[in-house]
Amino acid sequence: MPWSVPSAGKGVSMVLLHISVIFPVFYQFYVVYWYLFIYLFM
């Protein structure tokens, strides 16, 4: 089935796109909470 390969590639690219969008936001919140933790408990 020749159409299964492009659809699979599209699915992978969508997953990578979601990771590249979600990961910086998650990392930013992680840094913010870490600084709040240090600020409150130091």
PQR file with spaces between the fields and no chain letter, atoms N, CA, C, O and H, PARSE charges and radii, in Angstrom:
ATOM       1  N    MET     1       0.847   -1.194    0.000 -0.4000 1.5000
ATOM       2  CA   MET     1       0.000    0.000    0.000 -0.0000 2.0000
ATOM       3  C    MET     1       0.889    1.253    0.000  0.5500 1.7000
ATOM       4  O    MET     1       1.481    1.578    1.029 -0.5500 1.4000
ATOM       5  N    PRO     2       0.991    1.943   -1.105 -0.5600 1.5000
ATOM       6  CA   PRO     2       1.933    3.065   -1.197  0.2800 2.0000
ATOM       7  C    PRO     2       1.522    4.273   -0.353  0.5500 1.7000
ATOM       8  O    PRO     2       2.365    5.118   -0.051 -0.5500 1.4000
ATOM       9  N    TRP     3       0.247    4.374    0.033 -0.4000 1.5000
ATOM      10  CA   TRP     3      -0.198    5.557    0.779 -0.0000 2.0000
ATOM      11  C    TRP     3       0.049    5.429    2.281  0.5500 1.7000
ATOM      12  O    TRP     3      -0.124    6.400    3.018 -0.5500 1.4000
ATOM      13  H    TRP     3      -0.437    3.688   -0.213  0.4000 1.0000
ATOM      14  N    SER     4       0.453    4.240    2.746 -0.4000 1.5000
ATOM      15  CA   SER     4       0.661    4.047    4.178 -0.0000 2.0000
ATOM      16  C    SER     4       1.955    4.729    4.644  0.5500 1.7000
ATOM      17  O    SER     4       2.039    5.166    5.792 -0.5500 1.4000
ATOM      18  H    SER     4       0.594    3.451    2.148  0.4000 1.0000
ATOM      19  N    VAL     5       2.954    4.822    3.776 -0.4000 1.5000
ATOM      20  CA   VAL     5       4.226    5.431    4.172 -0.0000 2.0000
ATOM      21  C    VAL     5       4.097    6.945    4.358  0.5500 1.7000
ATOM      22  O    VAL     5       4.550    7.465    5.378 -0.5500 1.4000
ATOM      23  H    VAL     5       2.886    4.467    2.843  0.4000 1.0000
ATOM      24  N    PRO     6       3.479    7.688    3.385 -0.5600 1.5000
ATOM      25  CA   PRO     6       3.323    9.126    3.623  0.2800 2.0000
ATOM      26  C    PRO     6       2.467    9.444    4.846  0.5500 1.7000
ATOM      27  O    PRO     6       2.760   10.398    5.566 -0.5500 1.4000
ATOM      28  N    SER     7       1.412    8.663    5.094 -0.4000 1.5000
ATOM      29  CA   SER     7       0.557    8.933    6.252 -0.0000 2.0000
ATOM      30  C    SER     7       1.319    8.681    7.549  0.5500 1.7000
ATOM      31  O    SER     7       1.153    9.414    8.524 -0.5500 1.4000
ATOM      32  H    SER     7       1.174    7.888    4.509  0.4000 1.0000
ATOM      33  N    ALA     8       2.159    7.640    7.558 -0.4000 1.5000
ATOM      34  CA   ALA     8       2.964    7.376    8.750 -0.0000 2.0000
ATOM      35  C    ALA     8       3.971    8.502    8.965  0.5500 1.7000
ATOM      36  O    ALA     8       4.187    8.934   10.097 -0.5500 1.4000
ATOM      37  H    ALA     8       2.294    7.044    6.766  0.4000 1.0000
ATOM      38  N    GLY     9       4.587    8.977    7.884 -0.4000 1.5000
ATOM      39  CA   GLY     9       5.518   10.088    8.009 -0.0000 2.0000
ATOM      40  C    GLY     9       4.832   11.346    8.497  0.5500 1.7000
ATOM      41  O    GLY     9       5.405   12.117    9.266 -0.5500 1.4000
ATOM      42  H    GLY     9       4.412    8.626    6.964  0.4000 1.0000
ATOM      43  N    LYS    10       3.587   11.555    8.044 -0.4000 1.5000
ATOM      44  CA   LYS    10       2.836   12.720    8.504 -0.0000 2.0000
ATOM      45  C    LYS    10       2.532   12.610    9.993  0.5500 1.7000
ATOM      46  O    LYS    10       2.603   13.602   10.719 -0.5500 1.4000
ATOM      47  H    LYS    10       3.121   10.929    7.420  0.4000 1.0000
ATOM      48  N    GLY    11       2.195   11.403   10.450 -0.4000 1.5000
ATOM      49  CA   GLY    11       1.931   11.205   11.873 -0.0000 2.0000
ATOM      50  C    GLY    11       3.164   11.482   12.720  0.5500 1.7000
ATOM      51  O    GLY    11       3.075   12.108   13.776 -0.5500 1.4000
ATOM      52  H    GLY    11       2.138   10.597    9.860  0.4000 1.0000
ATOM      53  N    VAL    12       4.321   11.007   12.246 -0.4000 1.5000
ATOM      54  CA   VAL    12       5.565   11.251   12.982 -0.0000 2.0000
ATOM      55  C    VAL    12       5.874   12.741   13.025  0.5500 1.7000
ATOM      56  O    VAL    12       6.277   13.262   14.064 -0.5500 1.4000
ATOM      57  H    VAL    12       4.393   10.498   11.388  0.4000 1.0000
ATOM      58  N    SER    13       5.688   13.429   11.900 -0.4000 1.5000
ATOM      59  CA   SER    13       5.983   14.859   11.863 -0.0000 2.0000
ATOM      60  C    SER    13       5.032   15.632   12.774  0.5500 1.7000
ATOM      61  O    SER    13       5.433   16.623   13.384 -0.5500 1.4000
ATOM      62  H    SER    13       5.360   13.005   11.056  0.4000 1.0000
ATOM      63  N    MET    14       3.760   15.183   12.872 -0.4000 1.5000
ATOM      64  CA   MET    14       2.824   15.846   13.777 -0.0000 2.0000
ATOM      65  C    MET    14       3.236   15.637   15.229  0.5500 1.7000
ATOM      66  O    MET    14       3.142   16.558   16.041 -0.5500 1.4000
ATOM      67  H    MET    14       3.435   14.378   12.376  0.4000 1.0000
ATOM      68  N    VAL    15       3.694   14.424   15.560 -0.4000 1.5000
ATOM      69  CA   VAL    15       4.149   14.154   16.929 -0.0000 2.0000
ATOM      70  C    VAL    15       5.361   15.013   17.256  0.5500 1.7000
ATOM      71  O    VAL    15       5.436   15.600   18.336 -0.5500 1.4000
ATOM      72  H    VAL    15       3.770   13.676   14.900  0.4000 1.0000
ATOM      73  N    LEU    16       6.318   15.091   16.320 -0.4000 1.5000
ATOM      74  CA   LEU    16       7.502   15.918   16.560 -0.0000 2.0000
ATOM      75  C    LEU    16       7.124   17.387   16.694  0.5500 1.7000
ATOM      76  O    LEU    16       7.718   18.110   17.494 -0.5500 1.4000
ATOM      77  H    LEU    16       6.257   14.614   15.443  0.4000 1.0000
ATOM      78  N    LEU    17       6.136   17.833   15.913 -0.4000 1.5000
ATOM      79  CA   LEU    17       5.688   19.221   16.007 -0.0000 2.0000
ATOM      80  C    LEU    17       5.080   19.478   17.376  0.5500 1.7000
ATOM      81  O    LEU    17       5.371   20.502   17.995 -0.5500 1.4000
ATOM      82  H    LEU    17       5.654   17.246   15.263  0.4000 1.0000
ATOM      83  N    HIS    18       4.239   18.567   17.861 -0.4000 1.5000
ATOM      84  CA   HIS    18       3.637   18.753   19.175 -0.0000 2.0000
ATOM      85  C    HIS    18       4.693   18.750   20.279  0.5500 1.7000
ATOM      86  O    HIS    18       4.607   19.531   21.227 -0.5500 1.4000
ATOM      87  H    HIS    18       4.003   17.735   17.358  0.4000 1.0000
ATOM      88  N    ILE    19       5.699   17.863   20.152 -0.4000 1.5000
ATOM      89  CA   ILE    19       6.770   17.833   21.156 -0.0000 2.0000
ATOM      90  C    ILE    19       7.543   19.145   21.138  0.5500 1.7000
ATOM      91  O    ILE    19       7.853   19.700   22.193 -0.5500 1.4000
ATOM      92  H    ILE    19       5.769   17.229   19.382  0.4000 1.0000
ATOM      93  N    SER    20       7.857   19.646   19.938 -0.4000 1.5000
ATOM      94  CA   SER    20       8.638   20.875   19.841 -0.0000 2.0000
ATOM      95  C    SER    20       7.855   22.081   20.344  0.5500 1.7000
ATOM      96  O    SER    20       8.449   23.085   20.737 -0.5500 1.4000
ATOM      97  H    SER    20       7.606   19.196   19.082  0.4000 1.0000
ATOM      98  N    VAL    21       6.506   21.990   20.337 -0.4000 1.5000
ATOM      99  CA   VAL    21       5.693   23.089   20.858 -0.0000 2.0000
ATOM     100  C    VAL    21       5.502   22.955   22.365  0.5500 1.7000
ATOM     101  O    VAL    21       5.589   23.945   23.092 -0.5500 1.4000
ATOM     102  H    VAL    21       6.023   21.174   20.018  0.4000 1.0000
ATOM     103  N    ILE    22       5.241   21.730   22.842 -0.4000 1.5000
ATOM     104  CA   ILE    22       4.908   21.531   24.256 -0.0000 2.0000
ATOM     105  C    ILE    22       6.159   21.574   25.128  0.5500 1.7000
ATOM     106  O    ILE    22       6.107   22.111   26.234 -0.5500 1.4000
ATOM     107  H    ILE    22       5.170   20.926   22.251  0.4000 1.0000
ATOM     108  N    PHE    23       7.280   21.026   24.663 -0.4000 1.5000
ATOM     109  CA   PHE    23       8.453   20.890   25.521 -0.0000 2.0000
ATOM     110  C    PHE    23       9.000   22.227   26.011  0.5500 1.7000
ATOM     111  O    PHE    23       9.295   22.335   27.202 -0.5500 1.4000
ATOM     112  H    PHE    23       7.322   20.591   23.764  0.4000 1.0000
ATOM     113  N    PRO    24       9.157   23.277   25.155 -0.5600 1.5000
ATOM     114  CA   PRO    24       9.639   24.555   25.685  0.2800 2.0000
ATOM     115  C    PRO    24       8.713   25.155   26.734  0.5500 1.7000
ATOM     116  O    PRO    24       9.183   25.754   27.702 -0.5500 1.4000
ATOM     117  N    VAL    25       7.393   25.001   26.552 -0.4000 1.5000
ATOM     118  CA   VAL    25       6.447   25.535   27.531 -0.0000 2.0000
ATOM     119  C    VAL    25       6.591   24.793   28.858  0.5500 1.7000
ATOM     120  O    VAL    25       6.636   25.410   29.922 -0.5500 1.4000
ATOM     121  H    VAL    25       7.011   24.514   25.766  0.4000 1.0000
ATOM     122  N    PHE    26       6.662   23.459   28.784 -0.4000 1.5000
ATOM     123  CA   PHE    26       6.837   22.650   29.982 -0.0000 2.0000
ATOM     124  C    PHE    26       8.157   22.994   30.675  0.5500 1.7000
ATOM     125  O    PHE    26       8.202   23.112   31.899 -0.5500 1.4000
ATOM     126  H    PHE    26       6.626   22.957   27.920  0.4000 1.0000
ATOM     127  N    TYR    27       9.230   23.155   29.897 -0.4000 1.5000
ATOM     128  CA   TYR    27      10.539   23.484   30.460 -0.0000 2.0000
ATOM     129  C    TYR    27      10.512   24.859   31.116  0.5500 1.7000
ATOM     130  O    TYR    27      11.113   25.057   32.172 -0.5500 1.4000
ATOM     131  H    TYR    27       9.193   23.060   28.902  0.4000 1.0000
ATOM     132  N    GLN    28       9.805   25.822   30.486 -0.4000 1.5000
ATOM     133  CA   GLN    28       9.714   27.162   31.053 -0.0000 2.0000
ATOM     134  C    GLN    28       8.995   27.125   32.400  0.5500 1.7000
ATOM     135  O    GLN    28       9.442   27.750   33.362 -0.5500 1.4000
ATOM     136  H    GLN    28       9.317   25.661   29.628  0.4000 1.0000
ATOM     137  N    PHE    29       7.874   26.389   32.470 -0.4000 1.5000
ATOM     138  CA   PHE    29       7.170   26.259   33.743 -0.0000 2.0000
ATOM     139  C    PHE    29       8.036   25.559   34.788  0.5500 1.7000
ATOM     140  O    PHE    29       7.996   25.919   35.964 -0.5500 1.4000
ATOM     141  H    PHE    29       7.511   25.882   31.688  0.4000 1.0000
ATOM     142  N    TYR    30       8.821   24.560   34.368 -0.4000 1.5000
ATOM     143  CA   TYR    30       9.699   23.849   35.285 -0.0000 2.0000
ATOM     144  C    TYR    30      10.734   24.803   35.883  0.5500 1.7000
ATOM     145  O    TYR    30      10.995   24.766   37.085 -0.5500 1.4000
ATOM     146  H    TYR    30       8.853   24.268   33.413  0.4000 1.0000
ATOM     147  N    VAL    31      11.316   25.650   35.048 -0.4000 1.5000
ATOM     148  CA   VAL    31      12.305   26.615   35.535 -0.0000 2.0000
ATOM     149  C    VAL    31      11.654   27.613   36.487  0.5500 1.7000
ATOM     150  O    VAL    31      12.233   27.960   37.517 -0.5500 1.4000
ATOM     151  H    VAL    31      11.104   25.680   34.071  0.4000 1.0000
ATOM     152  N    VAL    32      10.445   28.078   36.143 -0.4000 1.5000
ATOM     153  CA   VAL    32       9.751   29.043   36.995 -0.0000 2.0000
ATOM     154  C    VAL    32       9.457   28.436   38.362  0.5500 1.7000
ATOM     155  O    VAL    32       9.686   29.076   39.387 -0.5500 1.4000
ATOM     156  H    VAL    32       9.975   27.796   35.307  0.4000 1.0000
ATOM     157  N    TYR    33       8.948   27.199   38.382 -0.4000 1.5000
ATOM     158  CA   TYR    33       8.655   26.566   39.665 -0.0000 2.0000
ATOM     159  C    TYR    33       9.930   26.301   40.462  0.5500 1.7000
ATOM     160  O    TYR    33       9.917   26.396   41.689 -0.5500 1.4000
ATOM     161  H    TYR    33       8.761   26.679   37.549  0.4000 1.0000
ATOM     162  N    TRP    34      11.030   25.971   39.786 -0.4000 1.5000
ATOM     163  CA   TRP    34      12.294   25.736   40.475 -0.0000 2.0000
ATOM     164  C    TRP    34      12.796   27.030   41.123  0.5500 1.7000
ATOM     165  O    TRP    34      13.257   27.016   42.265 -0.5500 1.4000
ATOM     166  H    TRP    34      11.041   25.894   38.789  0.4000 1.0000
ATOM     167  N    TYR    35      12.706   28.150   40.393 -0.4000 1.5000
ATOM     168  CA   TYR    35      13.107   29.425   40.990 -0.0000 2.0000
ATOM     169  C    TYR    35      12.199   29.816   42.148  0.5500 1.7000
ATOM     170  O    TYR    35      12.683   30.356   43.143 -0.5500 1.4000
ATOM     171  H    TYR    35      12.332   28.162   39.466  0.4000 1.0000
ATOM     172  N    LEU    36      10.893   29.557   42.048 -0.4000 1.5000
ATOM     173  CA   LEU    36       9.982   29.828   43.155 -0.0000 2.0000
ATOM     174  C    LEU    36      10.330   28.971   44.366  0.5500 1.7000
ATOM     175  O    LEU    36      10.305   29.452   45.499 -0.5500 1.4000
ATOM     176  H    LEU    36      10.501   29.118   41.240  0.4000 1.0000
ATOM     177  N    PHE    37      10.652   27.706   44.128 -0.4000 1.5000
ATOM     178  CA   PHE    37      11.038   26.811   45.214 -0.0000 2.0000
ATOM     179  C    PHE    37      12.281   27.332   45.939  0.5500 1.7000
ATOM     180  O    PHE    37      12.325   27.369   47.169 -0.5500 1.4000
ATOM     181  H    PHE    37      10.672   27.315   43.208  0.4000 1.0000
ATOM     182  N    ILE    38      13.289   27.733   45.162 -0.4000 1.5000
ATOM     183  CA   ILE    38      14.517   28.265   45.765 -0.0000 2.0000
ATOM     184  C    ILE    38      14.222   29.568   46.499  0.5500 1.7000
ATOM     185  O    ILE    38      14.731   29.791   47.598 -0.5500 1.4000
ATOM     186  H    ILE    38      13.254   27.703   44.163  0.4000 1.0000
ATOM     187  N    TYR    39      13.401   30.429   45.897 -0.4000 1.5000
ATOM     188  CA   TYR    39      13.103   31.723   46.496 -0.0000 2.0000
ATOM     189  C    TYR    39      12.349   31.559   47.819  0.5500 1.7000
ATOM     190  O    TYR    39      12.600   32.295   48.772 -0.5500 1.4000
ATOM     191  H    TYR    39      12.988   30.247   45.005  0.4000 1.0000
ATOM     192  N    LEU    40      11.436   30.606   47.876 -0.4000 1.5000
ATOM     193  CA   LEU    40      10.614   30.454   49.075 -0.0000 2.0000
ATOM     194  C    LEU    40      11.346   29.730   50.208  0.5500 1.7000
ATOM     195  O    LEU    40      11.087   29.999   51.381 -0.5500 1.4000
ATOM     196  H    LEU    40      11.232   30.007   47.102  0.4000 1.0000
ATOM     197  N    PHE    41      12.251   28.821   49.868 -0.4000 1.5000
ATOM     198  CA   PHE    41      12.843   27.962   50.900 -0.0000 2.0000
ATOM     199  C    PHE    41      14.284   28.318   51.231  0.5500 1.7000
ATOM     200  O    PHE    41      14.897   27.643   52.058 -0.5500 1.4000
ATOM     201  H    PHE    41      12.462   28.603   48.915  0.4000 1.0000
ATOM     202  N    MET    42      14.842   29.342   50.624 -0.4000 1.5000
ATOM     203  CA   MET    42      16.192   29.765   50.981 -0.0000 2.0000
ATOM     204  C    MET    42      16.141   30.796   52.101  0.5500 1.7000
ATOM     205  O    MET    42      17.183   31.277   52.545 -0.5500 1.4000
ATOM     206  H    MET    42      14.344   29.891   49.952  0.4000 1.0000
